[in-house]
Coordinates of C-alpha atoms in Angstrom, one line a residue:
M549 CA -35.6 12.5 8.2
T550 CA -37.2 11.4 11.3
R551 CA -35.5 9.4 13.9
G552 CA -37.5 6.2 12.7
E553 CA -36.5 6.8 9.1
R554 CA -32.5 7.5 10.2
R555 CA -32.9 4.3 12.5
A556 CA -34.2 2.1 9.4
A557 CA -31.5 3.7 6.9
V558 CA -28.6 3.0 9.3
S559 CA -29.7 -0.4 10.5
L560 CA -30.2 -1.7 7.0
A561 CA -27.1 -0.3 6.0
G562 CA -25.3 -2.3 8.7
I563 CA -27.2 -5.6 7.8
F564 CA -26.2 -5.0 4.0
A565 CA -22.4 -3.9 4.8
M566 CA -22.0 -7.0 7.2
R567 CA -22.9 -9.2 4.2
M568 CA -21.0 -7.6 1.6
L569 CA -18.2 -7.4 4.1
G570 CA -18.3 -11.2 4.3
L571 CA -18.3 -11.6 0.8
F572 CA -15.4 -9.3 -0.3
M573 CA -13.1 -10.5 2.4
I574 CA -12.3 -13.5 0.5
L575 CA -11.4 -11.6 -2.7
P576 CA -7.7 -10.4 -1.6
V577 CA -6.6 -13.7 0.0
F578 CA -8.5 -16.8 -1.7
A579 CA -5.8 -17.3 -4.2
L580 CA -3.1 -17.1 -1.5
Y581 CA -4.4 -20.4 0.7
A582 CA -6.8 -22.2 -1.9
D583 CA -4.0 -24.9 -2.9
D584 CA -4.6 -26.3 0.4
Y585 CA -8.2 -27.7 -0.7
T586 CA -8.4 -30.9 -2.3
G587 CA -8.8 -30.8 -6.2
A588 CA -7.8 -27.1 -6.3
T589 CA -7.0 -26.1 -9.8
P590 CA -6.7 -22.0 -10.9
G591 CA -9.8 -22.7 -13.0
L592 CA -11.8 -23.9 -9.8
I593 CA -10.0 -21.3 -7.8
G594 CA -11.4 -18.5 -9.8
L595 CA -14.6 -20.1 -9.9
A596 CA -14.9 -20.5 -5.9
I597 CA -14.2 -16.7 -5.8
G598 CA -17.0 -15.8 -8.2
A599 CA -19.6 -18.5 -7.6
Y600 CA -21.7 -16.3 -5.3
G601 CA -22.2 -13.9 -8.2
F602 CA -24.2 -16.3 -10.2
T603 CA -26.8 -17.2 -7.4
Q604 CA -26.9 -13.6 -6.6
A605 CA -27.5 -12.4 -10.1
L606 CA -30.1 -15.2 -10.7
L607 CA -32.0 -14.8 -7.3
Q608 CA -32.2 -11.3 -6.2
I609 CA -35.1 -9.9 -8.4
P610 CA -37.1 -13.1 -7.4
F611 CA -36.2 -12.5 -3.8
G612 CA -37.5 -9.0 -4.0
L613 CA -40.7 -9.9 -5.6
L614 CA -41.4 -12.6 -3.1
S615 CA -40.9 -10.0 -0.5
D616 CA -44.1 -8.3 -1.7
R617 CA -46.0 -11.4 -1.0
F618 CA -44.4 -12.9 2.0
G619 CA -43.1 -9.9 3.9
R620 CA -39.8 -8.0 3.7
K621 CA -38.4 -9.0 7.1
R622 CA -39.2 -12.5 6.5
I623 CA -37.4 -13.0 3.0
I624 CA -34.4 -11.0 4.5
A625 CA -34.2 -13.4 7.4
I626 CA -34.4 -16.4 4.8
G627 CA -31.4 -14.7 3.0
L628 CA -29.3 -14.0 5.8
L629 CA -29.8 -17.6 7.0
L630 CA -28.8 -18.9 3.5
F631 CA -25.8 -16.9 3.7
A632 CA -24.8 -18.2 7.2
L633 CA -25.2 -21.8 5.7
G634 CA -23.2 -21.2 2.7
S635 CA -20.4 -19.8 5.1
L636 CA -20.6 -23.0 7.4
V637 CA -20.4 -25.3 4.3
A638 CA -17.3 -23.3 3.1
A639 CA -15.9 -23.0 6.5
L640 CA -16.2 -27.0 7.0
A641 CA -15.0 -27.8 3.4
D642 CA -11.9 -29.8 2.9
S643 CA -12.4 -29.7 -1.0
I644 CA -12.6 -27.0 -3.3
W645 CA -15.8 -28.2 -4.5
G646 CA -17.2 -27.8 -1.2
V647 CA -16.2 -24.2 -1.0
I648 CA -17.7 -23.4 -4.5
L649 CA -21.0 -25.0 -2.8
G650 CA -20.7 -22.7 0.1
R651 CA -19.9 -19.6 -2.1
A652 CA -23.1 -20.4 -4.4
L653 CA -25.3 -20.8 -1.2
Q654 CA -23.8 -17.5 0.2
G655 CA -25.0 -15.7 -3.1
A656 CA -28.5 -17.3 -2.8
G657 CA -29.1 -15.4 0.2
A658 CA -29.8 -12.6 -2.2
I659 CA -31.3 -10.0 -0.1
A660 CA -30.6 -6.7 -2.1
A661 CA -33.8 -6.0 -3.6
A662 CA -35.7 -6.9 -0.5
V663 CA -33.5 -4.6 1.7
M664 CA -34.1 -1.6 -0.8
A665 CA -37.8 -2.4 -0.8
L666 CA -37.9 -2.4 3.0
A667 CA -36.0 1.0 2.9
A668 CA -38.7 2.5 0.9
D669 CA -41.5 0.9 3.1
L670 CA -39.9 2.9 6.0
T671 CA -39.1 6.0 4.6
R672 CA -41.1 8.9 3.0
E673 CA -40.7 9.7 -0.8
E674 CA -38.9 12.8 -0.3
H675 CA -36.1 11.3 2.1
R676 CA -36.0 7.9 0.1
T677 CA -32.8 9.0 -1.8
K678 CA -30.9 9.7 1.3
A679 CA -31.7 6.1 2.7
M680 CA -30.4 4.7 -0.2
A681 CA -27.3 6.8 -0.2
V682 CA -26.7 5.5 3.2
I683 CA -27.0 2.0 2.2
G684 CA -24.8 2.7 -0.9
M685 CA -22.1 4.1 1.2
S686 CA -22.2 1.2 3.4
I687 CA -21.4 -1.2 0.3
G688 CA -18.2 0.9 -0.6
L689 CA -17.0 1.1 3.0
S690 CA -17.3 -2.7 3.4
F691 CA -15.3 -3.2 0.2
A692 CA -12.5 -1.2 1.4
L693 CA -12.5 -2.7 4.7
A694 CA -12.6 -6.0 3.2
L695 CA -9.4 -5.4 1.3
V696 CA -7.6 -4.2 4.4
L697 CA -9.0 -7.0 7.0
G698 CA -8.9 -9.7 4.6
P699 CA -5.1 -10.2 4.4
W700 CA -5.0 -9.8 8.0
L701 CA -7.5 -12.4 9.0
G702 CA -6.2 -14.7 6.3
H703 CA -2.9 -14.8 8.1
W704 CA -4.3 -15.0 11.7
I705 CA -7.4 -17.1 11.1
G706 CA -7.1 -18.6 7.8
L707 CA -9.8 -19.3 5.1
S708 CA -11.7 -21.5 7.4
G709 CA -11.7 -18.8 10.1
I710 CA -13.0 -16.0 7.6
F711 CA -15.7 -18.3 6.7
W712 CA -16.7 -18.8 10.3
L713 CA -16.6 -14.8 10.8
T714 CA -18.9 -14.5 7.8
A715 CA -21.3 -16.8 9.2
V716 CA -21.2 -14.7 12.6
L717 CA -21.6 -11.5 10.6
A718 CA -24.7 -13.0 8.9
L719 CA -26.3 -14.2 12.4
S720 CA -25.4 -10.6 13.6
G721 CA -27.4 -9.3 10.7
L722 CA -30.4 -11.2 11.8
V723 CA -30.2 -9.6 15.3
I724 CA -30.4 -6.0 13.8
L725 CA -33.2 -7.0 11.8
R726 CA -35.1 -8.3 14.5
W727 CA -34.4 -5.5 17.3
S728 CA -33.2 -2.6 15.4
V729 CA -35.2 -2.4 11.9
P730 CA -38.7 -1.1 12.5
S731 CA -41.5 -3.1 10.8
P732 CA -43.3 -1.1 8.3
A733 CA -47.0 -0.1 8.8
L734 CA -47.9 -0.9 5.1
S735 CA -45.6 -2.8 2.4
R736 CA -46.3 -2.3 -1.3
P737 CA -44.1 -2.2 -4.4
H738 CA -42.2 0.7 -4.9
R739 CA -41.2 1.5 -8.5
D740 CA -38.4 3.8 -7.6
A741 CA -36.8 1.0 -5.4
Q742 CA -37.6 -2.3 -6.3
P743 CA -38.1 -4.2 -10.0
V744 CA -41.6 -4.2 -11.6
P745 CA -42.4 -7.3 -13.8
A746 CA -44.7 -5.4 -16.0
Q747 CA -41.6 -3.3 -17.0
F748 CA -39.0 -6.0 -17.5
L749 CA -39.2 -6.1 -21.3
A750 CA -39.2 -2.4 -21.9
V751 CA -36.2 -2.0 -19.9
L752 CA -34.5 -4.9 -21.4
R753 CA -35.1 -3.6 -24.8
D754 CA -33.3 0.0 -24.0
A755 CA -30.2 0.2 -25.5
R756 CA -29.0 2.9 -23.3
L757 CA -29.7 1.0 -20.3
L758 CA -28.0 -2.2 -21.6
R759 CA -24.9 -0.2 -22.5
L760 CA -24.7 0.6 -18.6
D761 CA -25.6 -2.7 -17.6
F762 CA -22.6 -3.9 -19.7
G763 CA -20.5 -1.5 -18.1
I764 CA -21.0 -2.5 -14.7
L765 CA -20.8 -6.3 -15.6
A766 CA -17.2 -5.3 -17.4
L767 CA -16.1 -3.4 -14.4
H768 CA -16.8 -6.5 -12.0
L769 CA -15.5 -9.2 -14.3
I770 CA -12.3 -7.1 -14.4
L771 CA -12.3 -6.4 -10.6
T772 CA -12.6 -10.2 -9.7
A773 CA -10.6 -11.6 -12.6
S774 CA -7.5 -9.4 -11.3
F775 CA -7.8 -10.7 -7.9
V776 CA -7.3 -14.1 -9.0
S777 CA -3.9 -13.3 -9.9
L778 CA -3.0 -9.9 -8.1
P779 CA -2.5 -11.7 -4.4
L780 CA -0.3 -14.2 -5.9
V781 CA 1.9 -11.4 -7.8
L782 CA 2.3 -9.8 -4.6
R783 CA 3.3 -12.7 -2.7
D784 CA 5.2 -14.9 -5.3
G785 CA 6.5 -12.1 -7.6
L786 CA 7.3 -9.2 -5.2
G787 CA 7.9 -11.3 -2.1
L788 CA 5.4 -9.5 0.1
A789 CA 4.1 -11.7 2.9
P790 CA 0.2 -12.2 2.9
D791 CA -0.4 -10.1 6.1
R792 CA 1.5 -7.1 4.6
H793 CA -0.7 -7.0 1.6
A794 CA -3.2 -4.7 3.5
W795 CA -0.4 -2.1 3.9
L796 CA -0.2 -1.9 0.2
Y797 CA -4.2 -1.6 -0.5
L798 CA -4.8 0.9 2.5
P799 CA -3.1 3.9 1.2
V800 CA -3.9 3.1 -2.5
L801 CA -7.5 3.0 -1.5
V802 CA -7.5 6.2 0.5
L803 CA -5.6 8.2 -2.1
S804 CA -7.5 7.0 -4.9
V805 CA -10.7 8.2 -3.3
A806 CA -9.4 11.4 -2.4
V807 CA -8.5 11.8 -6.2
M808 CA -11.8 10.5 -7.3
I809 CA -13.6 13.6 -5.8
P810 CA -12.8 16.4 -8.2
F811 CA -13.5 14.1 -11.2
I812 CA -17.1 13.4 -9.6
I813 CA -17.5 17.3 -9.3
Q814 CA -16.4 17.8 -12.9
A815 CA -18.9 15.2 -14.0
E816 CA -22.1 16.2 -11.9
K817 CA -21.6 20.1 -11.2
Q818 CA -20.0 21.0 -14.4
Q819 CA -22.0 18.5 -16.6
R820 CA -18.9 16.5 -18.4
M821 CA -20.2 13.2 -17.3
K822 CA -19.4 11.7 -20.5
P823 CA -15.7 12.8 -20.7
V824 CA -15.3 11.9 -17.1
F825 CA -16.8 8.4 -17.7
L826 CA -14.6 7.5 -20.6
A827 CA -11.5 8.8 -18.9
A828 CA -12.1 6.7 -16.0
I829 CA -12.4 3.5 -18.3
V830 CA -9.1 4.6 -20.1
M831 CA -7.6 4.6 -16.1
V832 CA -8.8 1.0 -15.6
L833 CA -7.6 -0.1 -19.0
A834 CA -4.1 1.8 -18.3
G835 CA -4.0 0.2 -15.0
E836 CA -4.4 -3.4 -16.3
L837 CA -1.8 -2.6 -18.9
A838 CA 0.5 -1.3 -16.3
L839 CA 0.2 -4.6 -14.0
V840 CA 1.2 -6.4 -17.3
Q841 CA 4.3 -4.2 -17.8
W842 CA 5.3 -3.8 -14.2
Q843 CA 4.0 -6.7 -12.2
G844 CA 7.8 -7.5 -11.0
Q845 CA 8.3 -4.1 -9.5
L846 CA 6.7 -2.8 -6.3
A847 CA 6.6 0.7 -7.2
G848 CA 5.1 -0.2 -10.5
V849 CA 2.5 -2.2 -9.1
V850 CA 1.4 0.4 -6.6
L851 CA 1.1 2.8 -9.1
A852 CA -0.8 0.4 -11.5
L853 CA -3.4 -0.3 -8.4
F854 CA -3.6 3.6 -8.0
V855 CA -4.7 4.3 -11.3
F856 CA -6.9 1.5 -11.6
Y857 CA -8.8 2.4 -8.2
V858 CA -9.3 6.1 -9.1
G859 CA -10.8 4.9 -12.3
F860 CA -12.8 2.0 -10.7
N861 CA -14.2 4.4 -7.8
I862 CA -15.3 7.2 -10.4
L863 CA -17.1 4.4 -12.5
E864 CA -18.8 2.9 -9.1
A865 CA -20.0 6.3 -8.4
T866 CA -21.2 7.4 -11.9
L867 CA -22.7 4.4 -13.2
P868 CA -25.9 4.3 -10.6
S869 CA -26.2 8.0 -11.5
L870 CA -26.3 7.4 -15.2
I871 CA -28.9 4.6 -14.6
S872 CA -31.0 7.0 -12.5
K873 CA -30.7 9.7 -15.2
T874 CA -31.3 7.1 -18.2
A875 CA -34.4 5.3 -16.8
P876 CA -38.0 6.2 -17.3
A877 CA -39.3 8.2 -14.2
D878 CA -41.5 5.1 -13.1
S879 CA -38.6 2.3 -13.9
K880 CA -36.0 3.1 -11.9
G881 CA -36.2 0.1 -9.7
T882 CA -36.4 -2.1 -12.6
A883 CA -33.6 -0.5 -14.4
M884 CA -31.6 -0.8 -11.1
G885 CA -32.6 -4.5 -10.5
F886 CA -31.4 -5.4 -13.9
Y887 CA -28.1 -3.4 -13.4
S888 CA -27.2 -5.0 -9.8
S889 CA -27.9 -8.6 -11.5
S890 CA -25.5 -7.4 -14.3
Q891 CA -22.8 -6.4 -11.4
F892 CA -23.1 -9.9 -9.8
L893 CA -23.0 -11.8 -13.2
G894 CA -19.8 -9.9 -13.8
A895 CA -18.1 -11.1 -10.6
F896 CA -19.0 -14.6 -11.5
L897 CA -17.7 -14.5 -14.9
G898 CA -14.7 -12.6 -13.7
G899 CA -13.9 -15.3 -11.3
A900 CA -14.5 -18.1 -13.7
L901 CA -12.5 -16.3 -16.4
G902 CA -9.6 -15.1 -14.5
G903 CA -9.2 -18.7 -13.1
V904 CA -9.1 -20.4 -16.9
L905 CA -6.7 -17.3 -17.9
H906 CA -4.5 -17.7 -15.0
G907 CA -4.0 -21.4 -15.2
R908 CA -3.0 -21.2 -18.8
F909 CA -1.3 -18.0 -19.2
G910 CA -0.5 -16.7 -15.8
A911 CA -1.0 -13.5 -14.3
T912 CA 0.1 -11.8 -17.5
G913 CA -2.7 -13.4 -19.4
V914 CA -5.4 -12.5 -16.9
F915 CA -4.4 -8.7 -16.9
L916 CA -4.1 -8.7 -20.7
G917 CA -7.5 -10.4 -20.7
C918 CA -8.9 -7.8 -18.2
A919 CA -7.3 -5.1 -20.5
L920 CA -9.1 -6.4 -23.5
I921 CA -12.2 -6.3 -22.0
A922 CA -11.6 -2.5 -20.8
L923 CA -11.1 -2.1 -24.4
V924 CA -14.4 -3.3 -25.6
W925 CA -16.1 -1.5 -22.9
L926 CA -14.4 1.8 -24.1
A927 CA -15.6 1.0 -27.7
V928 CA -19.2 0.5 -26.5
A929 CA -19.2 3.4 -24.1
A930 CA -18.1 5.8 -26.8
G931 CA -21.3 5.8 -28.4
M932 CA -23.2 6.4 -25.4
E933 CA -25.5 9.5 -25.7
R934 CA -24.6 12.8 -23.5
P935 CA -26.8 12.1 -20.3
R936 CA -29.5 14.6 -19.5
Y937 CA -28.7 16.1 -16.1
L938 CA -31.9 15.5 -14.3
A939 CA -33.0 14.5 -11.1
S940 CA -35.7 12.0 -9.8
R941 CA -38.4 13.5 -7.7
L942 CA -41.2 11.4 -5.8
V943 CA -44.3 13.0 -4.6
G944 CA -47.0 11.8 -2.9
V945 CA -50.3 12.5 -4.4
G946 CA -52.8 10.7 -2.1
R947 CA -55.6 8.9 -3.5
L948 CA -56.5 9.1 -7.0
T949 CA -58.6 7.3 -9.6
P950 CA -56.6 6.5 -12.9
P951 CA -58.3 9.3 -14.8
Q952 CA -57.2 11.7 -11.8
A953 CA -53.7 10.4 -12.2
G954 CA -53.7 11.0 -15.8
M955 CA -54.7 14.6 -15.4
L956 CA -52.4 15.4 -12.9
A957 CA -49.5 14.0 -15.0
R958 CA -50.4 16.1 -17.6
E959 CA -50.4 19.2 -15.4
L960 CA -47.4 18.1 -13.7
G961 CA -45.6 17.9 -17.2
R962 CA -46.2 21.6 -17.6
V963 CA -44.6 22.8 -14.7
P964 CA -41.3 24.7 -15.6
G965 CA -38.2 22.2 -15.0
V966 CA -40.3 19.1 -14.9
V967 CA -39.2 16.8 -17.8
E968 CA -41.1 13.7 -17.4
A969 CA -44.1 13.0 -15.1
V970 CA -45.8 9.7 -14.3
V971 CA -48.5 9.5 -11.6
V972 CA -49.5 5.8 -10.6
A973 CA -52.9 5.8 -8.9
E974 CA -52.3 2.7 -7.1
D975 CA -48.9 3.9 -5.7
E976 CA -50.3 7.1 -4.8
T977 CA -47.0 8.9 -6.1
A978 CA -46.1 10.9 -8.9
Y979 CA -42.7 9.9 -10.4
L980 CA -40.9 12.9 -11.6
K981 CA -37.8 13.7 -13.7
V982 CA -36.7 17.4 -13.2
D983 CA -34.0 19.7 -14.3
P984 CA -33.0 21.0 -10.7
R985 CA -31.8 24.2 -12.4
A986 CA -34.9 25.0 -14.1
L987 CA -37.6 23.6 -11.8
D988 CA -40.2 26.0 -10.3
E989 CA -40.6 24.6 -7.0
A990 CA -43.5 27.0 -6.0
A991 CA -45.6 25.8 -8.8
L992 CA -45.0 22.2 -8.2
E993 CA -45.8 22.6 -4.6
T994 CA -49.0 24.5 -5.3
L995 CA -50.0 21.8 -7.8
V996 CA -49.4 18.7 -5.7
G997 CA -50.5 20.4 -2.6
R998 CA -54.0 21.2 -4.0
P999 CA -57.0 19.0 -3.7
A1000 CA -57.2 16.2 -6.5
P1001 CA -58.7 17.3 -9.9
A1002 CA -62.1 16.1 -10.4
G1003 CA -62.3 12.8 -12.4
Q1004 CA -64.4 11.6 -15.2

């Protein structure tokens, strides 16, 4: 990557991380302090936790499409301002409905698709995956930091203080966007990074992709619902002061990431994706059942969370990989758009369902409900086809007419190791699915490096 590409990737990752940090910091503490708000009930507390997910799921694809027309940086700036406004509304709220409104406004600043599109504008095809990986890692890091920082900040500055801090983070993102993120010389749609409306129906009809969309919805439903009750179990059931919760989350998260790595190696390098994937769902299920059984014992809760987070981290890493492997070569961006919307919808449903279950049946009802969702997911995932171990490859091909693009796609399809080839003339790009172990790199380079074939 060039210096400019690295700068773009790191800067956009920073914007994304600060936004997600603000969203996630509420997760481990909101249930602990939400009773101070007028009108608070368990159901409304859960709704407040997950409200951002509804607007995020609803608006992220439209925001990405609007960025094609009005400019990436402008749409991202509007999204960050909406996020800051929502944070201020929540910070000033004295009723639970005010917080719900603020959280919904936070989610309305749905910049994910626009950020990915800008990252694609600012990186060459052969380095785009690296830039997306940097952004993806920033999201995982922000989640881990939020679970650790949230309890400390909740103790020292309260929920209102966290919302004020979240507003500051959003405004800091605006500074990074203005002064650190380069402006692209050219903005155009990127089929590998953002949704394409013409592909919506085909993607929504693909049962393989829908199975994965259900998976990420279930995973984040379970996560969000669990955090409606888990902080209360730690405080009221185990007598652990809120500012001490971070000392429980930190080692569990660190150890779970370390244990996750061998599983990921087995899944990708040893081509055992399906059994590892199913085992991870079983871990999530086992973690929830362990919380039902041992919620009154500190050691039992620690063990349950460790098992849960090993499974959670494996699934968070493998689900995007499976989407990439499963989606058609030129539809990855569209598939990822609906996948991300499903993730945020899961957070909304998890908050709402967790609040209702906690109000009626307590923490046991929440954990049992999450276990049931995991069991349903396991049954759905068991029918998953064995994934093809293919990698996506983008190759710039220069200006071509549609007949030339079709001819080049056919020739690319004959290269050893190229499983699927789509050449889109207006994108000046070939979208490939390749078997890395069988790919003839020399033949591929010779073909795309030569002059374009004569058209009709």
